[in-house]
Short mmCIF file of C-alpha atoms in Angstrom, two decimals:
data_model
loop_
_atom_site.label_atom_id
_atom_site.label_comp_id
_atom_site.label_asym_id
_atom_site.label_seq_id
_atom_site.Cartn_x
_atom_site.Cartn_y
_atom_site.Cartn_z
CA MET U 1 109.12 75.17 132.69
CA ALA U 2 107.81 76.11 136.11
CA VAL U 3 110.26 77.46 138.67
CA ILE U 4 109.64 77.46 142.41
CA LYS U 5 111.35 80.00 144.62
CA GLY U 6 111.09 80.27 148.37
CA LEU U 7 112.54 79.43 151.76
CA LYS U 8 115.78 77.55 152.26
CA ASP U 9 115.23 74.01 153.48
CA THR U 10 117.13 73.34 156.73
CA LEU U 11 115.38 70.14 157.76
CA ASN U 12 118.38 67.88 157.18
CA ASP U 13 120.02 69.36 160.28
CA GLU U 14 116.97 68.32 162.29
CA VAL U 15 116.98 64.81 160.81
CA ALA U 16 120.53 64.32 162.06
CA ARG U 17 119.39 64.82 165.67
CA PHE U 18 117.55 61.49 165.63
CA ASP U 19 118.78 57.92 165.39
CA GLN U 20 117.93 56.59 161.93
CA ALA U 21 117.46 53.07 160.64
CA PRO U 22 118.27 52.67 156.91
CA LEU U 23 115.48 51.96 154.48
CA LYS U 24 115.38 48.39 153.23
CA GLN U 25 113.25 49.16 150.16
CA PRO U 26 112.78 52.26 147.95
CA VAL U 27 109.87 54.50 148.99
CA LEU U 28 108.01 56.83 146.64
CA VAL U 29 105.72 59.56 147.91
CA ASN U 30 103.64 60.26 144.83
CA SER U 31 101.05 63.00 144.76
CA VAL U 32 98.70 65.28 142.91
CA PRO U 33 100.60 68.56 142.36
CA LYS U 34 99.58 71.00 145.10
CA GLY U 35 98.34 68.07 147.15
CA GLY U 36 100.42 68.82 150.25
CA THR U 37 103.51 66.92 149.16
CA HIS U 38 105.96 68.95 151.23
CA LEU U 39 104.13 68.07 154.45
CA LEU U 40 104.21 64.32 153.92
CA ARG U 41 107.72 64.33 152.49
CA ASN U 42 109.13 66.35 155.37
CA ILE U 43 107.49 64.10 157.95
CA LEU U 44 108.90 60.94 156.37
CA ARG U 45 112.33 62.53 156.02
CA MET U 46 112.51 62.58 159.83
CA PHE U 47 112.54 58.77 159.83
CA VAL U 48 115.12 58.21 157.07
CA PRO U 49 118.89 58.83 157.03
CA VAL U 50 119.80 61.93 155.03
CA ALA U 51 122.01 59.84 152.77
CA GLN U 52 118.86 58.06 151.59
CA HIS U 53 116.95 61.24 150.69
CA HIS U 54 116.58 61.43 146.93
CA ASP U 55 116.00 65.17 146.77
CA ARG U 56 117.48 66.33 143.47
CA ASP U 57 113.99 67.02 142.12
CA PHE U 58 110.42 65.77 142.11
CA VAL U 59 110.20 62.72 139.86
CA GLN U 60 107.91 63.19 136.85
CA ILE U 61 107.52 61.54 133.46
CA PRO U 62 109.72 64.07 131.57
CA ASN U 63 112.66 63.71 133.98
CA MET U 64 112.18 60.13 135.13
CA HIS U 65 115.12 58.83 133.10
CA LEU U 66 117.35 61.05 135.27
CA HIS U 67 116.02 59.58 138.52
CA LEU U 68 116.00 55.82 138.01
CA ASP U 69 118.54 55.49 140.82
CA ALA U 70 115.75 56.50 143.24
CA PHE U 71 114.09 53.12 142.67
CA ASN U 72 117.14 50.86 142.82
CA PRO U 73 116.23 48.03 145.24
CA ASN U 74 119.91 47.56 146.04
CA ALA U 75 120.32 51.18 147.16
CA PRO U 76 116.95 52.21 148.65
CA MET U 77 116.00 55.88 148.66
CA LEU U 78 113.08 58.04 149.79
CA SER U 79 111.83 60.00 146.77
CA CYS U 80 108.90 62.24 145.90
CA GLY U 81 107.12 62.81 142.64
CA HIS U 82 104.11 63.91 140.66
CA LEU U 83 104.20 60.76 138.61
CA LEU U 84 101.60 60.07 135.96
CA PHE U 85 100.19 56.56 135.71
CA SER U 86 101.79 54.81 132.73
CA ASP U 87 103.43 51.56 131.72
CA GLN U 88 106.81 53.28 131.99
CA SER U 89 106.08 54.53 135.51
CA LEU U 90 104.82 51.14 136.68
CA ALA U 91 107.90 49.36 135.36
CA ASN U 92 110.36 51.83 136.86
CA ILE U 93 108.86 51.90 140.37
CA ARG U 94 107.99 48.20 140.62
CA PHE U 95 110.39 47.63 143.54
CA ALA U 96 109.28 50.69 145.52
CA ARG U 97 106.77 51.09 148.31
CA HIS U 98 104.25 53.52 146.86
CA ILE U 99 102.45 56.11 148.99
CA LEU U 100 99.83 58.09 147.05
CA LEU U 101 98.83 61.49 148.46
CA VAL U 102 95.60 63.17 147.36
CA ARG U 103 93.69 66.28 148.41
CA ASP U 104 90.04 67.24 148.42
CA PRO U 105 89.45 68.69 144.93
CA TYR U 106 87.58 71.61 146.51
CA ASP U 107 90.60 72.66 148.55
CA TRP U 108 92.99 71.72 145.75
CA VAL U 109 91.41 74.33 143.45
CA LEU U 110 92.14 77.04 146.01
CA ALA U 111 95.65 75.82 146.76
CA ARG U 112 96.53 75.66 143.07
CA ALA U 113 95.12 79.14 142.45
CA ARG U 114 97.11 80.69 145.31
CA PHE U 115 100.28 79.02 144.11
CA PHE U 116 99.89 79.99 140.46
CA VAL U 117 99.58 83.70 141.24
CA SER U 118 102.23 83.77 143.97
CA GLU U 119 105.71 85.27 143.67
CA GLU U 120 107.12 81.84 144.48
CA PHE U 121 105.85 80.35 141.19
CA GLU U 122 107.19 81.24 137.78
CA GLN U 123 105.85 79.87 134.51
CA GLU U 124 106.21 82.21 131.59
CA ASN U 125 103.09 81.27 129.64
CA ILE U 126 100.73 81.93 132.56
CA ALA U 127 102.54 84.81 134.28
CA HIS U 128 99.71 87.12 133.22
CA LEU U 129 97.48 85.55 135.90
CA LYS U 130 99.30 87.81 138.36
CA SER U 131 98.49 90.99 136.39
CA GLY U 132 95.29 91.92 138.21
CA VAL U 133 93.23 91.55 135.03
CA PHE U 134 91.42 88.45 136.30
CA SER U 135 89.08 88.15 139.27
CA ALA U 136 89.62 85.52 141.94
CA ASP U 137 86.52 83.62 140.77
CA ALA U 138 87.76 83.59 137.16
CA ILE U 139 91.12 82.19 138.27
CA LEU U 140 89.36 79.49 140.28
CA ASN U 141 87.45 78.49 137.16
CA MET U 142 90.75 78.26 135.27
CA MET U 143 92.04 75.89 137.93
CA ILE U 144 88.99 73.68 137.41
CA PHE U 145 88.74 73.68 133.63
CA GLY U 146 92.35 74.40 132.78
CA ILE U 147 93.78 77.03 130.44
CA HIS U 148 93.72 76.07 126.80
CA GLN U 149 97.15 74.78 125.67
CA LYS U 150 98.77 76.18 128.82
CA SER U 151 97.61 74.28 131.88
CA PRO U 152 95.68 71.01 132.33
CA ALA U 153 92.22 70.73 133.84
CA LEU U 154 91.43 69.33 137.27
CA LEU U 155 90.01 66.10 135.83
CA ASP U 156 93.11 65.40 133.75
CA ILE U 157 95.42 65.89 136.73
CA PHE U 158 93.39 63.81 139.17
CA THR U 159 92.80 61.08 136.57
CA HIS U 160 96.45 60.48 135.75
CA ASN U 161 98.10 61.47 139.05
CA ALA U 162 95.63 59.81 141.41
CA ALA U 163 92.62 57.82 140.22
CA ALA U 164 94.52 55.62 137.76
CA TRP U 165 96.90 54.51 140.53
CA LEU U 166 94.14 53.18 142.78
CA GLY U 167 94.02 49.40 143.02
CA THR U 168 97.68 48.99 142.08
CA GLY U 169 99.02 48.45 145.59
CA VAL U 170 99.37 52.07 146.67
CA HIS U 171 98.87 53.25 150.24
CA LEU U 172 96.34 56.09 149.87
CA VAL U 173 96.78 59.13 152.11
CA ARG U 174 94.38 62.05 152.17
CA TYR U 175 96.09 65.34 152.94
CA GLU U 176 93.30 66.39 155.29
CA ASP U 177 93.75 63.21 157.34
CA ALA U 178 97.46 63.95 157.63
CA VAL U 179 96.79 67.49 158.83
CA ARG U 180 94.30 66.26 161.43
CA ALA U 181 96.79 63.68 162.66
CA VAL U 182 99.52 66.30 163.00
CA ASN U 183 97.24 68.70 164.86
CA ALA U 184 96.06 65.99 167.27
CA ILE U 185 99.38 64.25 167.74
CA ASP U 186 98.54 62.86 171.21
CA THR U 187 95.34 61.09 170.17
CA PRO U 188 94.84 57.40 169.35
CA GLU U 189 93.63 58.43 165.90
CA SER U 190 96.92 60.18 165.19
CA GLU U 191 98.88 57.18 166.43
CA ALA U 192 96.88 54.89 164.14
CA PHE U 193 97.42 57.20 161.14
CA PHE U 194 101.18 57.46 161.54
CA SER U 195 101.55 53.78 162.41
CA ALA U 196 99.88 52.91 159.11
CA LEU U 197 101.94 55.48 157.19
CA LEU U 198 105.26 54.27 158.57
CA ALA U 199 104.29 50.64 158.01
CA ALA U 200 103.45 51.46 154.39
CA ALA U 201 106.94 52.96 154.04
CA GLY U 202 108.55 49.92 155.64
CA ILE U 203 109.71 51.97 158.63
CA GLU U 204 109.56 50.64 162.16
CA ARG U 205 107.90 53.24 164.38
CA PRO U 206 110.39 54.60 166.96
CA ALA U 207 109.41 55.68 170.46
CA ASP U 208 110.05 59.34 169.62
CA TRP U 209 107.78 59.34 166.55
CA ARG U 210 105.64 62.21 167.84
CA GLU U 211 108.62 64.54 168.15
CA ARG U 212 109.83 63.63 164.68
CA VAL U 213 106.41 64.25 163.15
CA THR U 214 106.09 67.60 164.90
CA VAL U 215 109.49 68.75 163.62
CA GLY U 216 108.86 67.53 160.09
CA ALA U 217 105.41 69.11 159.94
CA ASP U 218 106.69 72.60 160.80
CA ARG U 219 105.10 74.75 158.09
CA LYS U 220 108.10 77.09 158.11
CA GLN U 221 109.98 74.28 156.37
CA SER U 222 107.48 74.22 153.48
CA ARG U 223 108.26 76.64 150.68
CA THR U 224 104.71 76.40 149.36
CA ALA U 225 102.68 76.59 152.59
CA ARG U 226 99.90 79.16 152.27
CA GLU U 227 101.42 81.64 154.70
CA ASN U 228 104.77 81.48 152.86
CA LEU U 229 103.24 82.51 149.52
CA LYS U 230 103.19 86.16 148.47
CA LEU U 231 100.12 87.02 146.38
CA PRO U 232 99.61 90.08 144.16
CA GLU U 233 98.31 93.09 146.06
CA GLY U 234 94.54 93.25 146.06
CA LEU U 235 93.98 89.64 144.98
CA GLU U 236 92.38 87.50 147.68
CA PHE U 237 90.90 84.02 147.60
CA PRO U 238 88.21 82.79 150.01
CA ALA U 239 89.03 80.36 152.82
CA SER U 240 86.75 77.73 151.28
CA LEU U 241 85.65 77.12 147.70
CA PRO U 242 82.50 79.11 146.82
CA GLU U 243 79.30 77.19 146.15
CA THR U 244 79.29 77.95 142.43
CA GLN U 245 82.81 76.57 141.99
CA ARG U 246 81.86 73.50 144.05
CA ARG U 247 79.05 72.81 141.63
CA LEU U 248 81.46 73.32 138.74
CA VAL U 249 83.84 70.73 140.21
CA GLU U 250 80.96 68.24 140.43
CA PHE U 251 79.94 69.05 136.85
CA HIS U 252 83.50 68.72 135.59
CA ALA U 253 84.52 65.62 137.57
CA PRO U 254 81.39 63.83 138.85
CA GLY U 255 82.20 61.04 141.29
CA LEU U 256 85.82 62.09 141.84
CA ARG U 257 85.47 63.22 145.44
CA ALA U 258 83.54 60.06 146.32
CA LEU U 259 86.20 57.88 144.67
CA LEU U 260 88.88 59.50 146.83
CA GLY U 261 86.83 59.19 150.01
CA TYR U 262 85.56 62.74 150.39
CA ALA U 263 81.83 62.26 149.87
#
């Protein structure tokens, strides 16, 4: 099982500084792993009472039976997950407002690679990726095509964690749009983005929404933000996905970026 180490989360103290209106319906922030979940989760936390934060773990198929209370319509909670599309998932979250977070597959490959080789990530069967034996390009290819019997391929992850959910009533959020909205908080475009996000979560937008977003989006609060990851000495990844790996993504998952709105 993967283990994530990192910074201590202190955001609940910040949440308490703001007046909070209780959720009236469960809210699930569901995402592709390494899709920027901490950013969206931390922003929404700023609009929800701490008592309604379901934060024991990320909800996934293997542990879902331990987290059914997150979707109780009589005791609404804000939860996060990497939840595969399935009949079981659909039945269990049927009362929840469902926000689906995706990321450009090009950037996702890089984010996943950085995370897998970082000190903050521990998974015994792929720990050798940190050994220095593999080049950065080879690791990127592993992120695209997967590692046989050890880690799923890009297409499998995006199929079951994202594409299969489309058309089922989800509110689709692209990570890049969220980042742009945070970085341009005073613009009409940012206001429109966060108005739609809060409406999808059933949250009435308060007058101080910009301050809440800014606090929640502080990257120091994200254990897996790029600058908070420690990589093996000598191993560096490019700022953008190389052209060869871009072509490999298109070979491996043709039409995926267009489906998600990136073409």
